[in-house]
Coordinates of C-alpha atoms in Angstrom, one line a residue:
M1 CA 23.2 8.3 2.7
S2 CA 20.8 9.1 -0.2
Q3 CA 19.3 6.4 -2.4
A4 CA 21.3 7.6 -5.4
A5 CA 24.6 7.5 -3.5
S6 CA 23.7 4.1 -2.1
L7 CA 22.8 2.6 -5.4
L8 CA 26.0 3.9 -6.9
R9 CA 28.1 2.1 -4.3
I10 CA 26.1 -1.1 -4.8
G11 CA 26.5 -0.8 -8.5
I12 CA 30.2 -0.4 -8.2
A13 CA 30.3 -3.5 -5.9
Y14 CA 28.4 -5.5 -8.6
I15 CA 30.7 -4.4 -11.4
I16 CA 33.7 -5.5 -9.3
A17 CA 32.1 -8.8 -8.3
I18 CA 31.0 -9.7 -11.8
G19 CA 34.5 -8.7 -13.0
A20 CA 36.1 -11.0 -10.5
G21 CA 33.9 -13.9 -11.5
L22 CA 34.6 -13.2 -15.2
A23 CA 38.3 -13.1 -14.6
W24 CA 38.1 -16.6 -13.1
L25 CA 36.2 -17.8 -16.2
L26 CA 38.7 -16.3 -18.6
W27 CA 42.0 -16.9 -16.8
G28 CA 41.4 -19.2 -13.9
L29 CA 41.8 -23.0 -13.8
D30 CA 39.6 -24.8 -16.2
S31 CA 37.7 -27.6 -14.4
G32 CA 36.5 -29.1 -17.7
Q33 CA 32.9 -28.7 -16.5
L34 CA 31.0 -25.6 -17.4
W35 CA 28.6 -25.9 -14.5
L36 CA 31.5 -26.1 -12.0
D37 CA 33.3 -23.2 -13.6
G38 CA 30.1 -21.2 -13.3
L39 CA 29.6 -22.2 -9.7
I40 CA 33.2 -21.1 -8.8
A41 CA 32.7 -17.8 -10.5
D42 CA 29.4 -17.3 -8.8
L43 CA 31.0 -18.0 -5.4
I44 CA 33.9 -15.6 -6.1
A45 CA 31.4 -12.9 -6.9
T46 CA 29.5 -13.6 -3.8
V47 CA 32.6 -13.3 -1.6
V48 CA 33.3 -9.9 -3.2
I49 CA 29.8 -8.8 -2.3
F50 CA 30.3 -10.1 1.2
A51 CA 33.4 -8.0 1.5
F52 CA 31.4 -4.9 0.6
S53 CA 28.7 -5.9 3.0
R54 CA 31.2 -6.2 5.9
F55 CA 33.0 -3.0 5.0
Y56 CA 29.8 -1.0 5.0
G57 CA 28.2 -3.0 7.8
N58 CA 25.1 -3.7 5.7
S59 CA 24.2 -6.9 4.0
T60 CA 21.8 -5.1 1.7
F61 CA 24.6 -5.3 -0.9
Y62 CA 23.5 -8.9 -1.5
D63 CA 19.8 -8.1 -2.1
A64 CA 19.8 -7.7 -5.9
F65 CA 22.5 -10.4 -6.4
W66 CA 19.6 -12.9 -6.4
S67 CA 18.2 -11.5 -9.6
V68 CA 21.3 -10.0 -11.4
I69 CA 23.5 -13.1 -11.6
P70 CA 21.2 -15.8 -13.1
P71 CA 20.9 -14.4 -16.6
L72 CA 24.6 -13.8 -16.8
L73 CA 25.3 -17.4 -15.9
A74 CA 22.7 -18.6 -18.4
F75 CA 24.3 -16.6 -21.2
Y76 CA 27.8 -17.8 -20.2
W77 CA 26.8 -21.4 -20.4
W78 CA 25.0 -20.9 -23.7
I79 CA 27.9 -19.1 -25.4
A80 CA 30.6 -21.3 -23.9
A81 CA 28.9 -24.6 -24.7
D82 CA 28.0 -23.7 -28.3
A83 CA 26.1 -26.9 -28.3
G84 CA 23.6 -26.1 -31.0
V85 CA 20.6 -26.2 -28.7
N86 CA 17.0 -25.6 -29.8
D87 CA 16.9 -21.8 -30.2
V88 CA 13.2 -21.5 -29.7
R89 CA 13.3 -23.4 -26.4
W90 CA 16.3 -21.3 -25.3
W91 CA 14.6 -18.0 -26.0
L92 CA 11.3 -19.0 -24.6
M93 CA 13.1 -19.8 -21.4
M94 CA 15.2 -16.7 -21.5
I95 CA 12.2 -14.4 -22.0
V96 CA 10.8 -15.7 -18.7
L97 CA 14.2 -15.6 -16.9
L98 CA 15.1 -12.1 -18.2
A99 CA 11.6 -10.7 -17.4
W100 CA 11.9 -12.2 -13.9
A101 CA 15.3 -10.7 -13.3
V102 CA 14.3 -7.2 -14.6
R103 CA 11.1 -7.2 -12.6
L104 CA 12.7 -8.3 -9.4
T105 CA 15.6 -5.9 -9.7
I106 CA 13.5 -2.9 -10.6
N107 CA 11.1 -3.7 -7.7
W108 CA 14.1 -3.8 -5.3
I109 CA 15.4 -0.5 -6.6
R110 CA 12.0 1.1 -6.2
T111 CA 11.6 0.0 -2.6
F112 CA 15.2 0.5 -1.5
P113 CA 15.4 3.8 0.5
G114 CA 19.2 3.9 0.9
M115 CA 22.1 2.4 2.8
H116 CA 20.6 3.4 6.1
H117 CA 18.1 0.5 5.5
E118 CA 18.8 -3.2 5.9
D119 CA 16.4 -6.1 5.7
W120 CA 15.2 -6.8 9.3
R121 CA 16.1 -10.5 8.8
Y122 CA 19.8 -9.9 8.4
P123 CA 20.5 -8.4 11.9
M124 CA 18.3 -11.2 13.3
V125 CA 20.4 -13.9 11.7
R126 CA 23.7 -12.3 12.9
E127 CA 22.4 -11.7 16.5
R128 CA 21.1 -15.2 16.9
A129 CA 24.5 -16.5 15.8
G130 CA 26.3 -14.8 18.6
R131 CA 30.0 -15.0 18.4
F132 CA 29.6 -16.9 15.1
E133 CA 27.9 -13.9 13.5
F134 CA 30.7 -13.6 10.8
V135 CA 30.1 -17.2 9.7
A136 CA 26.3 -16.6 9.8
D137 CA 26.7 -13.5 7.7
L138 CA 28.9 -15.2 5.1
M139 CA 27.2 -18.5 4.9
G140 CA 23.6 -17.8 5.9
I141 CA 23.0 -14.4 4.2
H142 CA 25.4 -14.7 1.3
V143 CA 26.7 -18.1 0.3
F144 CA 23.6 -20.2 1.1
P145 CA 21.2 -18.1 -1.1
T146 CA 23.8 -18.2 -3.9
L147 CA 23.9 -22.0 -3.8
Q148 CA 20.1 -22.1 -3.6
V149 CA 19.7 -19.9 -6.7
F150 CA 22.4 -22.0 -8.5
A151 CA 20.4 -25.1 -7.8
G152 CA 17.4 -23.4 -9.4
L153 CA 19.6 -22.8 -12.5
V154 CA 20.3 -26.5 -13.0
P155 CA 17.5 -26.8 -15.7
V156 CA 18.8 -23.6 -17.3
Y157 CA 22.2 -25.2 -17.6
V158 CA 20.6 -28.3 -19.2
V159 CA 18.7 -26.2 -21.8
A160 CA 21.9 -24.2 -22.5
T161 CA 24.1 -27.2 -23.0
R162 CA 22.0 -30.2 -24.2
A163 CA 21.1 -30.4 -27.9
G164 CA 19.0 -32.8 -29.8
E165 CA 15.6 -32.8 -28.1
P166 CA 13.0 -31.2 -30.4
L167 CA 10.6 -28.4 -29.2
G168 CA 7.5 -30.0 -27.6
W169 CA 4.3 -29.2 -25.8
L170 CA 6.1 -29.1 -22.5
D171 CA 8.1 -26.1 -23.6
F172 CA 4.9 -24.1 -24.1
V173 CA 3.5 -25.3 -20.8
A174 CA 6.7 -24.1 -19.1
F175 CA 6.4 -20.8 -20.9
G176 CA 2.8 -20.4 -19.8
V177 CA 3.6 -21.2 -16.2
G178 CA 6.4 -18.7 -16.3
L179 CA 4.3 -15.9 -17.7
A180 CA 1.5 -16.7 -15.2
A181 CA 4.0 -16.6 -12.3
L182 CA 5.4 -13.3 -13.6
A183 CA 1.9 -11.8 -13.8
L184 CA 1.1 -12.9 -10.3
E185 CA 4.3 -11.4 -8.9
T186 CA 3.8 -8.2 -10.8
I187 CA 0.2 -7.7 -9.7
A188 CA 1.1 -8.5 -6.1
D189 CA 3.9 -6.0 -6.1
L190 CA 1.7 -3.2 -7.6
Q191 CA -1.1 -3.9 -5.2
M192 CA 1.3 -3.9 -2.2
H193 CA 2.9 -0.6 -3.4
R194 CA -0.5 1.1 -3.5
F195 CA -1.4 -0.3 -0.1
I196 CA 1.8 0.9 1.5
A197 CA 1.3 4.4 0.1
T198 CA -2.2 4.7 1.7
R199 CA -2.3 2.4 4.7
T200 CA -3.0 3.5 8.2
P201 CA -1.0 2.3 11.3
G202 CA -1.8 -1.4 12.0
Q203 CA -3.7 -1.9 8.8
V204 CA -3.1 -5.3 7.0
M205 CA -3.1 -6.1 3.4
D206 CA -6.0 -8.5 2.5
T207 CA -7.3 -7.3 -0.8
G208 CA -6.7 -8.2 -4.4
V209 CA -4.4 -11.3 -4.9
W210 CA -3.5 -10.8 -1.2
S211 CA -7.0 -11.9 -0.3
W212 CA -6.3 -15.3 -2.0
S213 CA -2.8 -15.9 -0.6
R214 CA -0.9 -14.3 2.3
H215 CA 2.3 -14.6 0.3
P216 CA 1.4 -14.5 -3.4
N217 CA 4.8 -13.1 -4.3
Y218 CA 6.5 -16.2 -2.9
F219 CA 4.1 -18.4 -4.7
G220 CA 4.9 -16.7 -7.9
E221 CA 8.6 -16.9 -7.2
C222 CA 8.3 -20.7 -6.9
G223 CA 6.3 -20.7 -10.1
I224 CA 9.2 -19.2 -11.9
W225 CA 11.6 -21.9 -10.8
F226 CA 9.0 -24.6 -11.6
S227 CA 8.9 -23.1 -15.1
M228 CA 12.6 -23.4 -15.4
G229 CA 12.4 -27.0 -14.2
L230 CA 9.8 -27.8 -16.9
F231 CA 12.1 -26.3 -19.6
G232 CA 14.9 -28.5 -18.3
L233 CA 12.7 -31.6 -18.3
S234 CA 11.7 -30.8 -21.9
A235 CA 15.3 -30.6 -22.9
W236 CA 16.1 -33.8 -21.1
P237 CA 13.0 -36.0 -20.8
G238 CA 13.0 -38.2 -17.7
A239 CA 15.6 -36.1 -15.8
W240 CA 13.4 -35.3 -12.8
W241 CA 16.4 -34.1 -10.8
V242 CA 16.2 -30.8 -12.7
F243 CA 13.5 -29.9 -10.1
V244 CA 16.0 -30.0 -7.2
G245 CA 16.2 -26.2 -7.2
T246 CA 12.4 -25.8 -7.3
F247 CA 12.0 -28.0 -4.3
A248 CA 14.9 -26.2 -2.5
M249 CA 13.1 -22.9 -3.1
L250 CA 9.8 -24.2 -1.9
A251 CA 11.4 -25.6 1.2
M252 CA 13.1 -22.3 2.0
F253 CA 10.0 -20.3 1.6
L254 CA 7.8 -22.7 3.6
A255 CA 10.3 -23.5 6.3
V256 CA 12.1 -20.2 6.8
S257 CA 11.0 -17.1 5.0
I258 CA 7.2 -17.4 5.5
P259 CA 7.3 -18.5 9.2
M260 CA 9.6 -15.4 9.9
M261 CA 7.2 -13.1 8.0
E262 CA 4.2 -14.6 9.7
Q263 CA 5.6 -14.2 13.2
R264 CA 6.6 -10.6 12.6
S265 CA 3.2 -9.7 11.2
L266 CA 1.4 -11.2 14.1
E267 CA 3.6 -9.4 16.6
R268 CA 3.4 -6.0 14.9
R269 CA -0.2 -6.1 13.6
P270 CA -2.8 -7.8 15.9
E271 CA -5.4 -7.6 13.0
Y272 CA -3.3 -10.0 11.0
A273 CA -4.7 -12.8 13.1
R274 CA -8.0 -12.2 11.3
V275 CA -6.3 -12.5 8.0
V276 CA -4.7 -15.8 9.0
E277 CA -8.3 -17.1 9.7
R278 CA -9.5 -16.3 6.2
V279 CA -6.6 -16.2 3.7
S280 CA -4.6 -19.2 2.5
L281 CA -1.0 -19.2 3.6
F282 CA 0.6 -19.9 0.3
I283 CA -1.4 -21.5 -2.5
P284 CA -4.0 -19.0 -3.8
R285 CA -7.6 -19.9 -3.3
P286 CA -10.8 -18.0 -2.5
P287 CA -10.8 -16.6 1.0
K288 CA -12.8 -18.3 3.7
K289 CA -15.3 -16.6 6.0
S290 CA -13.8 -15.9 9.3
P291 CA -15.5 -17.3 12.5
H292 CA -16.7 -13.7 13.2
E293 CA -18.4 -13.5 9.8
K294 CA -19.9 -17.0 10.2
N295 CA -21.4 -16.0 13.6
R296 CA -22.9 -12.9 12.1
T297 CA -24.4 -14.9 9.2
T298 CA -25.8 -17.5 11.7
T299 CA -27.3 -14.7 13.9
S300 CA -28.9 -13.0 10.9
A301 CA -30.5 -16.3 9.7

């Protein structure tokens, strides 16, 4: 199936999923809590996407869900609450969130070859689950990431629904952190795209921002959610629990995503071991000299 035909099917799935979530918000039971209404609608949309994933035998339907839904939930809370929140704080936060969503979605579209492709991690999750592969597909690949992103949106909900706190210096720090994280992710994507277009078999990426961190895109992603947490803290001083989503994201990347990527890279590209010696795993910092380079330097001296 071509990329265009695949994207059309995925687009239709998203329209139906968003429509199902919206139908719940308009005509479903009112819980009296905007955050809970949003969560239920989010889960309903997730189940619709899961149904498409099962029908086509490809969980790639969920890939862009990560970036498409957050701005929609944010605007729903803002409009439904009508709380008279600080508009400058709201729009500073939404500039970051919308730019993040557009960048991530466009990057996915750009790298998505078609329905014949599926992220290598999805079959692995299903195979490891054995006879519970249906549950692993539903919960591990679809529902769990939805809950994780929803946790990241807790500070967005706070900003959208809590009025009275004036704009402060922390809002501009949050905005700066968000822009810096976006810049890092964008640069990392562009450099990786250029590398993929010209790489030779077995070659590893260790230039540009990738020479300072083996996973700069993941570091930037955590920076986005940290930025959201700072906005939430500014809207509700002292509410440190707004960072629950930030820490959940950090835990997922450090405990699950990065170890899986590291193992796969080491298995497929022996040269990657040299990169591990020199380049920081996560937090960007200047690369170290490898033991081989140190030996050469010592010999020359």
